[in-house]
Short mmCIF file of C-alpha atoms and ligand atoms in Angstrom, two decimals:
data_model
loop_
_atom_site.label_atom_id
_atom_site.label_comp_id
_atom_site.label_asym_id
_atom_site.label_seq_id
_atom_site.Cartn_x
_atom_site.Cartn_y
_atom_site.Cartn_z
CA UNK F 1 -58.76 -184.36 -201.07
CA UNK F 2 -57.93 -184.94 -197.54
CA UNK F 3 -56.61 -182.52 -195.50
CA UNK F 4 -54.46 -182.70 -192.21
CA UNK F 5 -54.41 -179.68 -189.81
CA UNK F 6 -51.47 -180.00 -187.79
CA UNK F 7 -50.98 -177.18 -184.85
CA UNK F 8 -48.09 -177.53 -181.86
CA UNK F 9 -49.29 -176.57 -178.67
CA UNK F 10 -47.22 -175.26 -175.40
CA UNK F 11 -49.20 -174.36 -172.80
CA UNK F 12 -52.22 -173.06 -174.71
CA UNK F 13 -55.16 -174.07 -172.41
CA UNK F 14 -56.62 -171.13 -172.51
CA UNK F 15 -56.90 -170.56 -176.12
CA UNK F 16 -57.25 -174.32 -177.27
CA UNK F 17 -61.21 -174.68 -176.42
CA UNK F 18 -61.51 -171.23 -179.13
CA UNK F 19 -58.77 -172.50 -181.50
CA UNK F 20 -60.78 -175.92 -182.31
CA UNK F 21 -64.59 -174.23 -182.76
CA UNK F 22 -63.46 -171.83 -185.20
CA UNK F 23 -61.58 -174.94 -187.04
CA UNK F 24 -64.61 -177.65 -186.76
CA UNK F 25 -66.91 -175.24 -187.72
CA UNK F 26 -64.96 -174.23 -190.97
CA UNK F 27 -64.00 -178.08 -191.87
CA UNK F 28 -67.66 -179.31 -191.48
CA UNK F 29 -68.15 -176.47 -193.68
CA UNK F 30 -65.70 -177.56 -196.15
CA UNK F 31 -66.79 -181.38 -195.84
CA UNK F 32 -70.28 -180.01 -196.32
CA UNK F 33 -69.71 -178.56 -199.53
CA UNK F 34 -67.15 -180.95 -200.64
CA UNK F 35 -64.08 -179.61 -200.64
CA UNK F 36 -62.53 -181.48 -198.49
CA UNK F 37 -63.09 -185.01 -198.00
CA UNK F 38 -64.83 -186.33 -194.93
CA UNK F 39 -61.58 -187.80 -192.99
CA UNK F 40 -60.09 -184.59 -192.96
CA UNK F 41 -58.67 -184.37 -189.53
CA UNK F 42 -56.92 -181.90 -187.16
CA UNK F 43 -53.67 -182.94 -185.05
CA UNK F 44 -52.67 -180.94 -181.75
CA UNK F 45 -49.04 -181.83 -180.73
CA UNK F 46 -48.18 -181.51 -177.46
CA UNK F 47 -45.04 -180.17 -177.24
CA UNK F 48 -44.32 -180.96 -172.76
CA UNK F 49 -46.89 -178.39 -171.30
CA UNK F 50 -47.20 -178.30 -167.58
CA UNK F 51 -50.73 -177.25 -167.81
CA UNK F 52 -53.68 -178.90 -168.91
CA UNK F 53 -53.08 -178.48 -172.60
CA UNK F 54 -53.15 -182.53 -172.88
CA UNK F 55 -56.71 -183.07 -171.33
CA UNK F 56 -58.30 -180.24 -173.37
CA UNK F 57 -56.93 -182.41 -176.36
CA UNK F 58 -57.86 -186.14 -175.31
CA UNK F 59 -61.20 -184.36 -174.36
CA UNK F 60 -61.58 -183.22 -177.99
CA UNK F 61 -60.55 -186.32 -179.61
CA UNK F 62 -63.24 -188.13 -177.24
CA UNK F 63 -66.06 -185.78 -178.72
CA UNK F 64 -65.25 -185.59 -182.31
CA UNK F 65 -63.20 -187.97 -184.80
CA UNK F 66 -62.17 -184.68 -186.06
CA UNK F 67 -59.58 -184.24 -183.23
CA UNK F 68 -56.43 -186.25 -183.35
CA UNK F 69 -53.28 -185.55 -180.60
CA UNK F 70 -49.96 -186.67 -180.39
CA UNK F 71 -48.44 -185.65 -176.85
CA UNK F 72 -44.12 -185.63 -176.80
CA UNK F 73 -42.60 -186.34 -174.04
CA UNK F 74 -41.07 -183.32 -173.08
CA UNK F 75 -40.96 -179.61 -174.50
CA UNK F 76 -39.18 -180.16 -177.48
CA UNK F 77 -39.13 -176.39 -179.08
CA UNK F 78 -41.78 -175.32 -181.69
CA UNK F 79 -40.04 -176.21 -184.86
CA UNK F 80 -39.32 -180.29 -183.59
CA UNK F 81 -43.18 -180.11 -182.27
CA UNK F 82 -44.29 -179.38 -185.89
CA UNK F 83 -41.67 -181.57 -187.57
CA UNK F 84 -43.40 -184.51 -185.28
CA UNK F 85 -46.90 -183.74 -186.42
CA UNK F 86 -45.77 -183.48 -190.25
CA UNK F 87 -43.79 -186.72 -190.14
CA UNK F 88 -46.19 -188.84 -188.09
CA UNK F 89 -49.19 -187.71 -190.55
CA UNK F 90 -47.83 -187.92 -193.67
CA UNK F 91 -48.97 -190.44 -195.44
CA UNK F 92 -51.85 -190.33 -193.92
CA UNK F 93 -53.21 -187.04 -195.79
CA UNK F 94 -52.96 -185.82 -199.60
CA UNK F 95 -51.90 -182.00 -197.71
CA UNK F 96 -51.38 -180.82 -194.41
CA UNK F 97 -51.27 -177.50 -193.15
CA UNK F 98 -49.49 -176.30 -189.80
CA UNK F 99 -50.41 -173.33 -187.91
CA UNK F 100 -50.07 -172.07 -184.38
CA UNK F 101 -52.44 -172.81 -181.77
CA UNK F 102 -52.93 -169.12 -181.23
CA UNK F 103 -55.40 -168.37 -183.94
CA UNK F 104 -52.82 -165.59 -185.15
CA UNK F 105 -53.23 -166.93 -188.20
CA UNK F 106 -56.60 -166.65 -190.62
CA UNK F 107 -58.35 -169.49 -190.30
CA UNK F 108 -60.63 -168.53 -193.05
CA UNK F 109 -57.11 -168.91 -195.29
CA UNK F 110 -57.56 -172.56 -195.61
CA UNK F 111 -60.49 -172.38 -197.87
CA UNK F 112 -57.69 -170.41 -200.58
CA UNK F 113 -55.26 -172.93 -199.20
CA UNK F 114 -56.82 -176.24 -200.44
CA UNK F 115 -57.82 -174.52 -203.93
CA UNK F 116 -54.43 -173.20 -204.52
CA UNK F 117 -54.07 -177.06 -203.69
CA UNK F 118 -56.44 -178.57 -206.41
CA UNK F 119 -54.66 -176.08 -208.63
CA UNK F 120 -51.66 -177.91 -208.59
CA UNK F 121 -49.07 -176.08 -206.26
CA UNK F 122 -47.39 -178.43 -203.85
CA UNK F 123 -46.01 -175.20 -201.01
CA UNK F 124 -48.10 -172.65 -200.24
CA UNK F 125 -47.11 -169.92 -197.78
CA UNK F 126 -49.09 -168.16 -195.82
CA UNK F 127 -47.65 -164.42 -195.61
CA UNK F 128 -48.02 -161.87 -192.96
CA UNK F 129 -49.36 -158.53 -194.98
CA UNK F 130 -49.90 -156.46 -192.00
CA UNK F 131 -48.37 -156.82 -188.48
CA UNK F 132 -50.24 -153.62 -186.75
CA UNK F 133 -51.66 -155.98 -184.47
CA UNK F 134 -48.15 -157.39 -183.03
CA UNK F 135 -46.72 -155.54 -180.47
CA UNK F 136 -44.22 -152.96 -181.48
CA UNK F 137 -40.97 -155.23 -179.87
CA UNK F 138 -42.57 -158.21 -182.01
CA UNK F 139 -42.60 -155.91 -185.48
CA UNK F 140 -38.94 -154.31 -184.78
CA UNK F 141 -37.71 -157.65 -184.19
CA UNK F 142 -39.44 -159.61 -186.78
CA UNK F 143 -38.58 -156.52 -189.38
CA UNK F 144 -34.50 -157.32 -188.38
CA UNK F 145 -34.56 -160.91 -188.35
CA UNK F 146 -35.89 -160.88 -192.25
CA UNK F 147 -33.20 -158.41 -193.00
CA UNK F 148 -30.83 -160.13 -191.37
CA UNK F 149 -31.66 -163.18 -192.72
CA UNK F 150 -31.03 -161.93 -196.56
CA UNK F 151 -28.37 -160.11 -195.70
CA UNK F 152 -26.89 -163.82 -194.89
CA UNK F 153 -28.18 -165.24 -197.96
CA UNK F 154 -30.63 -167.08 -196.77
CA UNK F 155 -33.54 -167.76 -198.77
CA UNK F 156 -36.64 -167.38 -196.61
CA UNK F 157 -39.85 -165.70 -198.14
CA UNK F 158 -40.45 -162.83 -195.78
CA UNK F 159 -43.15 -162.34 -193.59
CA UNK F 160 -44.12 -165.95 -193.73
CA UNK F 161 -43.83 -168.26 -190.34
CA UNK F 162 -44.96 -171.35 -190.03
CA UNK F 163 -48.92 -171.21 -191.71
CA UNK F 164 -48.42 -173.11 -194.85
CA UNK F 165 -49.75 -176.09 -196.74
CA UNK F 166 -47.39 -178.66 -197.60
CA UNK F 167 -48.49 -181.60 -200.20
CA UNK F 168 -47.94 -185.27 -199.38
CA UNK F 169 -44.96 -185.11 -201.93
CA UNK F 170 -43.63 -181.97 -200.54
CA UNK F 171 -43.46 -183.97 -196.92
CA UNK F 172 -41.94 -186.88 -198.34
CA UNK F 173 -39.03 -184.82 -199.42
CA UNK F 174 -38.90 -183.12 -196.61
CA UNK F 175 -38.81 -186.14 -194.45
CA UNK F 176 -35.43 -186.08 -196.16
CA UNK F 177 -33.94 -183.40 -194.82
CA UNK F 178 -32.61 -185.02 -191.95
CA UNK F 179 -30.95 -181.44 -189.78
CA UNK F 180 -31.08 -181.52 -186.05
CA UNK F 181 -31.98 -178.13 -185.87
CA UNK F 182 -34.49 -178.01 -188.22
CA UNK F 183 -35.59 -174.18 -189.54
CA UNK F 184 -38.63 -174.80 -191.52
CA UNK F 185 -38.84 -171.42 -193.26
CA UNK F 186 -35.30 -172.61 -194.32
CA UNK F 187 -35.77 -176.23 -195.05
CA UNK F 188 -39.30 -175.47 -197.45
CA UNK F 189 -37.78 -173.11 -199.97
CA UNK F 190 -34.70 -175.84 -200.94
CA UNK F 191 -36.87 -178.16 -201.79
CA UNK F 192 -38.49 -176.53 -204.59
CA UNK F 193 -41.75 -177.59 -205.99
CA UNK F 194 -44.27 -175.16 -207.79
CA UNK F 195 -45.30 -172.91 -204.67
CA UNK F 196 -47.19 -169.75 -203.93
CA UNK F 197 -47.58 -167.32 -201.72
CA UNK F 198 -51.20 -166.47 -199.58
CA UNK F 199 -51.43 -163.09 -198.13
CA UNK F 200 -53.40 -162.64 -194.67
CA UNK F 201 -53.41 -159.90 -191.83
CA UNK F 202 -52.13 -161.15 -188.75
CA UNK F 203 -54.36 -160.96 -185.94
CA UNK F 204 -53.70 -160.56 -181.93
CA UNK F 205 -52.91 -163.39 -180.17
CA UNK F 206 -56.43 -164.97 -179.10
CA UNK F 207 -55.32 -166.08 -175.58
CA UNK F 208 -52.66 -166.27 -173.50
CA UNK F 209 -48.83 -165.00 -173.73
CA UNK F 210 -46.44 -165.79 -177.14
CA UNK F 211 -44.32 -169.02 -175.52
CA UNK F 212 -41.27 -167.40 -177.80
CA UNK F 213 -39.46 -165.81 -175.27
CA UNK F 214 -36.89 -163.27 -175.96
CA UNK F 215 -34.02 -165.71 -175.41
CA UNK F 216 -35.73 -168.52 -177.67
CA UNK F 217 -36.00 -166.12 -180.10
CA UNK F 218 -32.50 -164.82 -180.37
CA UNK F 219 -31.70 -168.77 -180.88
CA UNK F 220 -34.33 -169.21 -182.98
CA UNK F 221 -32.28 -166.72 -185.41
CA UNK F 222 -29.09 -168.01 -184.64
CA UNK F 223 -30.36 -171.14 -185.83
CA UNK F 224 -31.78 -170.29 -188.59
CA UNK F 225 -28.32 -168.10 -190.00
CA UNK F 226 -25.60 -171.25 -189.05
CA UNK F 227 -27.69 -173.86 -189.95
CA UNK F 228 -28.17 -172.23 -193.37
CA UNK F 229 -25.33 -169.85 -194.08
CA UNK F 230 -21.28 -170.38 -193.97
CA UNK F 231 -21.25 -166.49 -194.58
CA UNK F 232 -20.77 -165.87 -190.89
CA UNK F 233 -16.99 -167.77 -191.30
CA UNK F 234 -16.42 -165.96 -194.50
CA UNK F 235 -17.04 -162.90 -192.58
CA UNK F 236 -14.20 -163.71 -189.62
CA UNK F 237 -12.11 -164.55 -193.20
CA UNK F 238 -12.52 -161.19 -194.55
CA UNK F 239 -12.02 -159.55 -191.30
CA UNK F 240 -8.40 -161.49 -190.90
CA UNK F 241 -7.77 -160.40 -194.03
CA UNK F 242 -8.30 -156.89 -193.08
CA UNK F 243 -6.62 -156.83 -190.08
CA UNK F 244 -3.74 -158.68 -191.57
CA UNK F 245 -3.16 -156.10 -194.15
CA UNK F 246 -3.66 -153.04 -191.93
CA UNK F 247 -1.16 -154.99 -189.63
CA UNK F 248 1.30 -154.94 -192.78
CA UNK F 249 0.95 -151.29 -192.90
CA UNK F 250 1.88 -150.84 -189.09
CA UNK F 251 4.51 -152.72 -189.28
CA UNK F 252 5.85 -150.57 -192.14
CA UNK F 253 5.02 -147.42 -190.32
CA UNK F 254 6.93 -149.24 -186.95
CA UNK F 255 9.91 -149.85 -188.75
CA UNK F 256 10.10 -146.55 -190.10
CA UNK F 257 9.58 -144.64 -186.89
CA UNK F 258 12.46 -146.91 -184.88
CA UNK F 259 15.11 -146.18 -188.16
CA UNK F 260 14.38 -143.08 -189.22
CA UNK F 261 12.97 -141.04 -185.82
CA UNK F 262 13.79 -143.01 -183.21
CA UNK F 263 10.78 -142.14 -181.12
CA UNK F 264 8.81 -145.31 -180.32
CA UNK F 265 7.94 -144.87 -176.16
CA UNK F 266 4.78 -143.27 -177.39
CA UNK F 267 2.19 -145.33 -178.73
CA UNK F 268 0.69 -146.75 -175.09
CA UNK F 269 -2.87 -146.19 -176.72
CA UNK F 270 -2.45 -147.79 -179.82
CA UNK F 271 -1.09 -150.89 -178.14
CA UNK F 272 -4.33 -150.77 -175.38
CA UNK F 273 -6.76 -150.36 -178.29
CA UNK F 274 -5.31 -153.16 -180.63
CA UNK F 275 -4.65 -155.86 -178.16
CA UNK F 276 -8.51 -155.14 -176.99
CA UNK F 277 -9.66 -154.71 -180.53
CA UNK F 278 -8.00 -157.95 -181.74
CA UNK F 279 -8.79 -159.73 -178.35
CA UNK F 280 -12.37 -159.39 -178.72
CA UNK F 281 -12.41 -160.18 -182.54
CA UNK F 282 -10.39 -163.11 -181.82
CA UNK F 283 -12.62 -164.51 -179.46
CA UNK F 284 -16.18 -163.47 -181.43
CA UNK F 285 -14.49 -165.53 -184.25
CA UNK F 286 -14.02 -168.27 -182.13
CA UNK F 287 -17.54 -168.17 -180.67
CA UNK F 288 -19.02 -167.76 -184.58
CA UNK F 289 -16.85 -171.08 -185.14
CA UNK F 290 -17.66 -172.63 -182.44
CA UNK F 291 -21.47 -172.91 -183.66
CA UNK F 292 -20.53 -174.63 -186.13
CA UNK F 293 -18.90 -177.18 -184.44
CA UNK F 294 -21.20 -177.73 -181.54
CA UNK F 295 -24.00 -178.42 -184.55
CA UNK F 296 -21.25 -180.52 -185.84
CA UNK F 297 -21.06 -182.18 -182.77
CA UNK F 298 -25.09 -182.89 -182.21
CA UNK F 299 -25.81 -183.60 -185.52
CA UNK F 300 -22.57 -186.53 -185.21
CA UNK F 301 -25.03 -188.03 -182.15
CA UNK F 302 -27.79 -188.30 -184.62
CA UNK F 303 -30.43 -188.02 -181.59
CA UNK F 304 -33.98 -188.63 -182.50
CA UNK F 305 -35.48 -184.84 -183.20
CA UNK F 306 -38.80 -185.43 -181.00
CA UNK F 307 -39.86 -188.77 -178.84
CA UNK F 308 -43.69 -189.03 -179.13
CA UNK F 309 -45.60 -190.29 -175.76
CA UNK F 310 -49.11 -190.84 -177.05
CA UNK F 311 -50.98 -190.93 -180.12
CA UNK F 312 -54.56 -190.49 -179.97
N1 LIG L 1 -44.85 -173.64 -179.31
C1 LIG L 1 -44.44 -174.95 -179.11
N2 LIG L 1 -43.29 -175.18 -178.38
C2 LIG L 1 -42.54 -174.17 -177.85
C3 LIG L 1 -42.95 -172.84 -178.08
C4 LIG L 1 -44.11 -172.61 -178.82
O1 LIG L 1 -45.07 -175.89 -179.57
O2 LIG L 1 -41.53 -174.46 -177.19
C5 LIG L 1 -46.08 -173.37 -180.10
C6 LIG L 1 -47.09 -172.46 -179.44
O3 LIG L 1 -47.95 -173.17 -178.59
C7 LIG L 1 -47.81 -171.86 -180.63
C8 LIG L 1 -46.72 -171.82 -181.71
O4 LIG L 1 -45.70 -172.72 -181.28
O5 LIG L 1 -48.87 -172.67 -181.09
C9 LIG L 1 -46.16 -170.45 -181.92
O6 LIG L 1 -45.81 -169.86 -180.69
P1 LIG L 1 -46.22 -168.38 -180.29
O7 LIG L 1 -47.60 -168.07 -180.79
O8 LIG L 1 -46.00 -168.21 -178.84
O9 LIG L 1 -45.15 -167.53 -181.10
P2 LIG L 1 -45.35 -166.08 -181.73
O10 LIG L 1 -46.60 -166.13 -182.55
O11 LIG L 1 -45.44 -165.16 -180.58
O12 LIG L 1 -44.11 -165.90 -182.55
MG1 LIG L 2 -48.39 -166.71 -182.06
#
């Protein structure tokens, strides 16, 4: 079979050079005993860094047919970086597998990848057994964005990123899913397909900083809940429904305090709290809406997901 590795890149100089010897040496490895065939081929995509992320690539590429690159023109975000690589290579592979450029991931995986492969299973995720080497913000926040994520209904196998193999046929359908915010961990399960799961223990990060800031991240989970889930509107539904009811009550108690007891000055800090209370739910509800429209909005433009600069 041939296999495609395909691994985004932002800013990584200083872990790139590590990255692709402990890849070559495992593929010649795998050509060598014939598990892979001898076209197999790993793709760096450039995803706009500002350092010299590029060069390190075209330098590869120049030393090995091994090495492949596709640079973008700008930063794009992680997820459109790996949907480039995927879509561009294809057809051009029986499997590929995407992982970070980080070497977070086990390398040694891909070996159990491609037999899982020959096996017949078209998605394979890679899953995340133990996370004592992230740092403790990284575990907290990972361990609430799964939760939060099922609590949604959203159908994500935990613990699993982005390392996973993904058949020819598996790509072809999900060159189908068209989404301008595309959440991969989202996107794979829907399709289906016979899949399994790989289990690995995440390592440090080899080199350099995570380029997932805090801010990316919070959108990162934003994007993956609204482009997945309507429960966040059935949520401001049930809440108006709540509110409208207690309101009903009030109203009952109003009335009955103006006929019947005719003392209704008081009540200053009811009136404070409610017209803050409902204020701020009123405008959270708008907010929650408003996501949906402004995807509404960008996914009416139908603007190309990634613009590729070179292919090497
Ligand atoms: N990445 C990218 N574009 C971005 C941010 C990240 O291509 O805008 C790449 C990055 O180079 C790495 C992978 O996505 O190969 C995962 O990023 P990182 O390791 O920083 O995330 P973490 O493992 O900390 O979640
Ligand atoms: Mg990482």
């Amino acid at each position: 079979m041939k296999l495609g590795i395909i691994i985004p890149c932002y800013n990584e100089e200083e872990g790139l050079k590590e990255t692709s010897n402990h890849l070559q040496t495992l593929l010649m490895q795998m050509i060598k005993s014939g598990k892979i065939a001898a076209n197999s081929f790993i793709c760096y995509v450039d995803d706009g860094s500002t350092d010299r992320t590029w060069q390190i690539i075209e330098s590869f590429s120049k030393q090995s047919d091994l090495f492949k690159g596709i640079k973008l023109s700008r930063n794009f975000g992680h997820q459109n970086a790996l949907i480039s690589g995927l879509m561009q290579l294809k057809s051009d592979a029986d499997a590929l597998i995407s992982m970070d450029a980080d070497l977070q991931d086990d390398v040694q995986l891909i070996n159990e990848f491609v037999a899982k492969f020959k096996e017949g299973y078209e998605v394979i995720y890679g899953v995340r057994e133990d996370r004592s080497k992230d740092t403790h913000f990284k575990r907290i926040s990972a361990e609430f964005f799964y939760r939060f994520q099922t609590y949604m209904g959203i159908d994500t196998v935990s613990n699993h990123a982005d390392y996973r193999l993904l058949s020819s046929k598996a790509l072809q359908t999900l060159s189908e899913f068209k989404e301008i915010n595309p959440f991969l961990r989202g996107i794979v399960p829907l399709m289906g397909y016979r899949s399994c799961s790989l289990h690995y223990s995440r390592a440090e990060r080899f080199a350099g900083e995570t380029k997932y800031s805090l801010t990316k991240m919070l959108f990162f989970a934003l994007d993956g809940v609204v482009s997945f889930s309507v429960k966040p509107l059935r949520l401001i539904t049930l809440t108006g429904f709540l509110i409208s009811f207690l309101s009903l009550l009030v109203i009952f108690w109003v009335v009955f305090e103006k006929i019947f007891l005719g003392t209704t000055v008081d009540g200053w800090a009811s009136m404070m709290i409610s017209i803050y209370l409902i204020g701020g739910i009123q405008l959270m509800s708008i907010g929650i809406i408003g996501e949906y429209i402004g995807r509404i909005f960008q996914q009416s433009k139908g603007r190309p997901r990634y613009i590729i600069d070179k292919e090497i």
